[in-house]
Amino acid sequence: MGFLEIKHISKSFNGRNVLDDISLEVQEGEFVTILGPSGSGKSTLFHVIGGLLVPEQGSVMLDGENITGKRGFISYMPQQPALFPWRTVLENVMLGQELHEKRDVEKATAMIEKAGLKGYEYSKPSELSGGMKQRAAFIRALLSPHSLICLDEPFSALDDFTRLEMHQWLLSIWAEFRRTILFVTHNIDEALFLSDRIIVLSSNPARVIHEVKVPFEHPRERDLLLMDEFLTLKKELYEAVGRL
């Protein structure tokens, strides 16, 4: 499962409208990216989906159930890995399982190996590179029992080379486990390389102003970034963002 419906969501702070009548859907197993400039309300929308904020108007539906204002229904990965420094990699990735009393050390160990972190199971976060920390954080999200994973600009702090490596790794893991992913970024290349669909938000307040269905097959390789069709879609998205 993992079918998300956002219906007419509006949210304001101190009289300032941040989200204005936002409606969108994410199909089961789909990778959808929300694209918009910094300050366009992308993270606020995630907080509404996760139940951390309650909208003045609208509803959030997951697999037909109204989860508006309810916590614990999605897996959320913030911009920073947010690993507990006193816990090992294995203990960190199992946190979501522990919260739902579903510890599976064998599965967690296998996922750590798939993430290229074999040998680091008992290492602390301080011993990992930035990319390794992000892999551990994503494995923690995958190991949670939730059908929807929300990723809030998880690669923004990485250098370009590590970011591209993480893109390919993320897609390989997603292709295998096919969880529903809602991804937030302000990076157009990142959005095009990763997504099935891209939804562009305006800012002040955030509204859905454009949508692109990404036609590229999986798996995706680095040379995609230089293909004419990729560059044409990139231009379309630049123009959409430029209208903000």
GROMACS .gro file of C-alpha atoms in nm, residues 8-203:
model
  196
    8HIS     CA    1  -0.728   2.115  -0.056
    9ILE     CA    2  -0.468   2.172   0.218
   10SER     CA    3  -0.425   2.527   0.345
   11LYS     CA    4  -0.200   2.635   0.632
   12SER     CA    5  -0.103   2.975   0.768
   13PHE     CA    6   0.127   3.114   1.038
   14ASN     CA    7   0.060   3.443   1.215
   15GLY     CA    8  -0.192   3.541   0.950
   16ARG     CA    9   0.044   3.462   0.660
   17ASN     CA   10  -0.083   3.197   0.419
   18VAL     CA   11   0.193   2.940   0.356
   19LEU     CA   12   0.001   2.657   0.184
   20ASP     CA   13  -0.293   2.754  -0.034
   21ASP     CA   14  -0.546   2.490  -0.144
   22ILE     CA   15  -0.289   2.222  -0.232
   23SER     CA   16  -0.420   1.898  -0.380
   24LEU     CA   17  -0.210   1.610  -0.516
   25GLU     CA   18  -0.191   1.232  -0.524
   26VAL     CA   19   0.096   0.984  -0.500
   27GLN     CA   20   0.022   0.635  -0.627
   28GLU     CA   21   0.138   0.318  -0.453
   29GLY     CA   22   0.506   0.254  -0.532
   30GLU     CA   23   0.549   0.588  -0.711
   31PHE     CA   24   0.845   0.826  -0.668
   32VAL     CA   25   0.709   1.182  -0.672
   33THR     CA   26   0.917   1.495  -0.614
   34ILE     CA   27   0.790   1.830  -0.491
   35LEU     CA   28   1.007   2.101  -0.646
   36GLY     CA   29   1.018   2.462  -0.541
   37PRO     CA   30   1.249   2.739  -0.422
   38SER     CA   31   1.367   2.765  -0.063
   39GLY     CA   32   1.090   2.900   0.155
   40SER     CA   33   0.811   2.778  -0.071
   41GLY     CA   34   0.642   2.571   0.200
   42LYS     CA   35   0.772   2.227   0.096
   43SER     CA   36   0.881   2.130   0.447
   44THR     CA   37   0.559   2.272   0.594
   45LEU     CA   38   0.362   2.043   0.363
   46PHE     CA   39   0.567   1.746   0.488
   47HIS     CA   40   0.493   1.843   0.847
   48VAL     CA   41   0.121   1.850   0.766
   49ILE     CA   42   0.143   1.506   0.601
   50GLY     CA   43   0.329   1.370   0.905
   51GLY     CA   44   0.075   1.511   1.149
   52LEU     CA   45   0.319   1.756   1.310
   53LEU     CA   46   0.102   2.046   1.189
   54VAL     CA   47  -0.275   2.062   1.152
   55PRO     CA   48  -0.407   2.251   0.847
   56GLU     CA   49  -0.686   2.507   0.870
   57GLN     CA   50  -0.845   2.344   0.567
   58GLY     CA   51  -0.823   2.013   0.383
   59SER     CA   52  -0.731   1.654   0.459
   60VAL     CA   53  -0.451   1.401   0.425
   61MET     CA   54  -0.559   1.050   0.326
   62LEU     CA   55  -0.334   0.742   0.327
   63ASP     CA   56  -0.478   0.423   0.177
   64GLY     CA   57  -0.825   0.565   0.224
   65GLU     CA   58  -0.779   0.655   0.592
   66ASN     CA   59  -0.792   1.015   0.710
   67ILE     CA   60  -0.461   1.079   0.890
   68THR     CA   61  -0.492   1.459   0.913
   69GLY     CA   62  -0.319   1.573   1.231
   70LYS     CA   63  -0.220   1.216   1.323
   71ARG     CA   64   0.137   1.109   1.384
   72GLY     CA   65   0.302   0.773   1.330
   73PHE     CA   66   0.161   0.690   0.986
   74ILE     CA   67   0.459   0.781   0.766
   75SER     CA   68   0.835   0.740   0.770
   76TYR     CA   69   1.010   1.077   0.759
   77MET     CA   70   1.375   1.146   0.671
   78PRO     CA   71   1.484   1.508   0.734
   79GLN     CA   72   1.762   1.708   0.568
   80GLN     CA   73   2.015   1.592   0.826
   81PRO     CA   74   2.056   1.219   0.899
   82ALA     CA   75   1.953   1.267   1.265
   83LEU     CA   76   2.134   0.955   1.382
   84PHE     CA   77   2.174   0.916   1.757
   85PRO     CA   78   2.549   0.961   1.825
   86TRP     CA   79   2.554   0.714   2.114
   87ARG     CA   80   2.398   0.432   1.910
   88THR     CA   81   2.575   0.210   1.660
   89VAL     CA   82   2.472   0.198   1.292
   90LEU     CA   83   2.278  -0.123   1.360
   91GLU     CA   84   2.102   0.028   1.661
   92ASN     CA   85   2.018   0.345   1.464
   93VAL     CA   86   1.868   0.168   1.163
   94MET     CA   87   1.654  -0.049   1.391
   95LEU     CA   88   1.501   0.247   1.574
   96GLY     CA   89   1.180   0.249   1.367
   97GLN     CA   90   1.138  -0.123   1.426
   98GLU     CA   91   1.189  -0.079   1.798
   99LEU     CA   92   0.921   0.189   1.817
  100HIS     CA   93   0.678  -0.064   1.669
  101GLU     CA   94   0.820  -0.357   1.870
  102LYS     CA   95   0.925  -0.542   1.553
  103ARG     CA   96   1.301  -0.595   1.594
  104ASP     CA   97   1.455  -0.798   1.312
  105VAL     CA   98   1.834  -0.798   1.345
  106GLU     CA   99   1.883  -1.032   1.049
  107LYS     CA  100   1.685  -0.809   0.813
  108ALA     CA  101   1.856  -0.494   0.943
  109THR     CA  102   2.200  -0.649   0.897
  110ALA     CA  103   2.113  -0.756   0.542
  111MET     CA  104   1.995  -0.403   0.459
  112ILE     CA  105   2.313  -0.251   0.602
  113GLU     CA  106   2.511  -0.477   0.371
  114LYS     CA  107   2.298  -0.373   0.072
  115ALA     CA  108   2.372  -0.013   0.164
  116GLY     CA  109   2.745  -0.078   0.133
  117LEU     CA  110   2.797  -0.041   0.508
  118LYS     CA  111   2.908  -0.396   0.585
  119GLY     CA  112   3.174  -0.380   0.854
  120TYR     CA  113   3.025  -0.062   1.004
  121GLU     CA  114   2.737  -0.230   1.190
  122TYR     CA  115   2.888  -0.146   1.529
  123SER     CA  116   3.041   0.189   1.433
  124LYS     CA  117   2.910   0.516   1.572
  125PRO     CA  118   2.785   0.796   1.340
  126SER     CA  119   3.100   0.999   1.411
  127GLU     CA  120   3.298   0.731   1.225
  128LEU     CA  121   3.091   0.765   0.905
  129SER     CA  122   3.115   1.001   0.607
  130GLY     CA  123   2.820   1.222   0.513
  131GLY     CA  124   2.705   0.982   0.242
  132MET     CA  125   2.732   0.684   0.476
  133LYS     CA  126   2.521   0.861   0.736
  134GLN     CA  127   2.253   0.932   0.474
  135ARG     CA  128   2.251   0.565   0.370
  136ALA     CA  129   2.204   0.459   0.730
  137ALA     CA  130   1.920   0.710   0.774
  138PHE     CA  131   1.746   0.586   0.461
  139ILE     CA  132   1.780   0.222   0.570
  140ARG     CA  133   1.616   0.323   0.899
  141ALA     CA  134   1.328   0.471   0.699
  142LEU     CA  135   1.298   0.159   0.483
  143LEU     CA  136   1.296  -0.072   0.785
  144SER     CA  137   1.001   0.110   0.940
  145PRO     CA  138   0.664  -0.057   0.880
  146HIS     CA  139   0.518   0.248   0.704
  147SER     CA  140   0.416   0.232   0.338
  148LEU     CA  141   0.502   0.599   0.266
  149ILE     CA  142   0.849   0.752   0.301
  150CYS     CA  143   0.887   1.132   0.296
  151LEU     CA  144   1.239   1.254   0.214
  152ASP     CA  145   1.302   1.623   0.290
  153GLU     CA  146   1.605   1.738   0.084
  154PRO     CA  147   1.818   1.453   0.224
  155PHE     CA  148   2.116   1.516  -0.006
  156SER     CA  149   2.137   1.896   0.015
  157ALA     CA  150   2.448   1.893   0.237
  158LEU     CA  151   2.646   1.654   0.013
  159ASP     CA  152   2.898   1.750  -0.255
  160ASP     CA  153   2.797   1.697  -0.620
  161PHE     CA  154   2.990   1.372  -0.666
  162THR     CA  155   2.857   1.212  -0.349
  163ARG     CA  156   2.506   1.337  -0.428
  164LEU     CA  157   2.503   1.168  -0.770
  165GLU     CA  158   2.635   0.846  -0.618
  166MET     CA  159   2.356   0.863  -0.358
  167HIS     CA  160   2.096   0.920  -0.632
  168GLN     CA  161   2.195   0.599  -0.809
  169TRP     CA  162   2.209   0.407  -0.483
  170LEU     CA  163   1.868   0.536  -0.372
  171LEU     CA  164   1.707   0.436  -0.703
  172SER     CA  165   1.860   0.088  -0.686
  173ILE     CA  166   1.721   0.032  -0.336
  174TRP     CA  167   1.383   0.184  -0.426
  175ALA     CA  168   1.355  -0.039  -0.736
  176GLU     CA  169   1.405  -0.345  -0.516
  177PHE     CA  170   1.166  -0.255  -0.235
  178ARG     CA  171   0.929  -0.023  -0.428
  179ARG     CA  172   0.802   0.183  -0.138
  180THR     CA  173   0.600   0.496  -0.209
  181ILE     CA  174   0.831   0.799  -0.189
  182LEU     CA  175   0.749   1.169  -0.167
  183PHE     CA  176   1.070   1.367  -0.212
  184VAL     CA  177   1.137   1.738  -0.160
  185THR     CA  178   1.412   1.935  -0.335
  186HIS     CA  179   1.491   2.269  -0.497
  187ASN     CA  180   1.744   2.100  -0.731
  188ILE     CA  181   1.600   2.047  -1.081
  189ASP     CA  182   1.862   1.793  -1.194
  190GLU     CA  183   1.799   1.589  -0.880
  191ALA     CA  184   1.423   1.596  -0.933
  192LEU     CA  185   1.450   1.482  -1.296
  193PHE     CA  186   1.703   1.208  -1.227
  194LEU     CA  187   1.506   1.050  -0.944
  195SER     CA  188   1.138   1.098  -1.010
  196ASP     CA  189   0.841   0.942  -1.185
  197ARG     CA  190   0.658   1.275  -1.155
  198ILE     CA  191   0.753   1.626  -1.048
  199ILE     CA  192   0.512   1.873  -0.890
  200VAL     CA  193   0.621   2.239  -0.888
  201LEU     CA  194   0.510   2.464  -0.605
  202SER     CA  195   0.495   2.841  -0.611
  203SER     CA  196   0.596   3.040  -0.304
   0.00000   0.00000   0.00000
